Amino acid sequence: MSPSDPLDFLDTVDLTEPAARPPKRKPKLLDRISIYLPVLLMGLLALASYWLLRATPTPEAPQAARPVSSEPDYFMRGFSVKAFDADGSLKSEVLGDEARHHPDDDRIEIDNARIRNIGPEGRPTVATAKLVTTNADNSQFILQGDAVVVREAAVGPGGQALPRLEFRGEYLKVFVDPERVISDQPVTLLRGTDRLVADSLDYRGDTGVADFKGRVKVQLIPR
């Protein structure tokens, strides 16, 4: 074929079919990583859990119960507290300059106290002292310093006259139910117009009997 033949360029073209290339394979490192990836993830999770456990503060050991303090935990000053029964009638009233509550035995101390209690038959009893100490349920009162307990005159259930009673001393202990007044220190009892002085006293309101001990002086006014 002449040089001017337009098909001469075919002589320079390689018409042989190229050999097939083998498929490319992933590097062996990636194969190993893909195999061990779940194990690595589990290890990381375990390590994170261990770190969180170490970082979490341990709970404090339970502390032994502390003894209740005898110091007052609250105060009331210039107060008046009233209690009423179911029908709205006044049952008791407590007034004082200052009251202090002691949590160790639940007692209350009242300075310059005045306590007025109305009995079931409507007979009032008034107690005053420089210091009054009462227990948790107000069933007992200890009066100290110029202690006075007055139960006004009244008419008993049977129509009998109940004379006015007045107890005086530096120390009186009063029980509410049943009514009782005791003292192991000198005390004076005024019953109506009669006057009795003794070294100690135990008076029971339910029986109306007074037990005097020590040196006893009695002054009876003829009626």
PDB file of C-alpha atoms in Angstrom, residues 117 120 138-141 151 173-182 202-208:
ATOM      1  CA  ASN A 117     -57.000  25.616 132.598  1.00  0.00           C
ATOM      2  CA  PRO A 120     -64.653  19.539 132.802  1.00  0.00           C
ATOM      3  CA  ASN A 138     -48.688  19.080 128.804  1.00  0.00           C
ATOM      4  CA  SER A 139     -49.836  16.596 131.432  1.00  0.00           C
ATOM      5  CA  GLN A 140     -47.301  17.796 134.032  1.00  0.00           C
ATOM      6  CA  PHE A 141     -46.133  21.281 135.015  1.00  0.00           C
ATOM      7  CA  ARG A 151     -58.516  26.787 141.891  1.00  0.00           C
ATOM      8  CA  LYS A 173     -45.431  20.102 140.615  1.00  0.00           C
ATOM      9  CA  VAL A 174     -48.903  19.946 139.078  1.00  0.00           C
ATOM     10  CA  PHE A 175     -50.499  16.937 137.360  1.00  0.00           C
ATOM     11  CA  VAL A 176     -53.480  17.642 135.134  1.00  0.00           C
ATOM     12  CA  ASP A 177     -55.401  14.343 134.987  1.00  0.00           C
ATOM     13  CA  PRO A 178     -56.061  13.311 137.632  1.00  0.00           C
ATOM     14  CA  GLU A 179     -55.519  16.676 139.310  1.00  0.00           C
ATOM     15  CA  ARG A 180     -52.675  16.554 141.797  1.00  0.00           C
ATOM     16  CA  VAL A 181     -50.286  19.068 143.409  1.00  0.00           C
ATOM     17  CA  ILE A 182     -47.122  17.906 145.146  1.00  0.00           C
ATOM     18  CA  ASP A 202     -49.367  15.914 148.341  1.00  0.00           C
ATOM     19  CA  TYR A 203     -52.855  17.045 147.328  1.00  0.00           C
ATOM     20  CA  ARG A 204     -55.200  14.906 145.229  1.00  0.00           C
ATOM     21  CA  GLY A 205     -58.010  16.771 143.543  1.00  0.00           C
ATOM     22  CA  ASP A 206     -60.097  13.676 142.730  1.00  0.00           C
ATOM     23  CA  THR A 207     -60.473  12.848 146.439  1.00  0.00           C
ATOM     24  CA  GLY A 208     -59.954  16.334 147.913  1.00  0.00           C
TER      25      GLY A 208
END
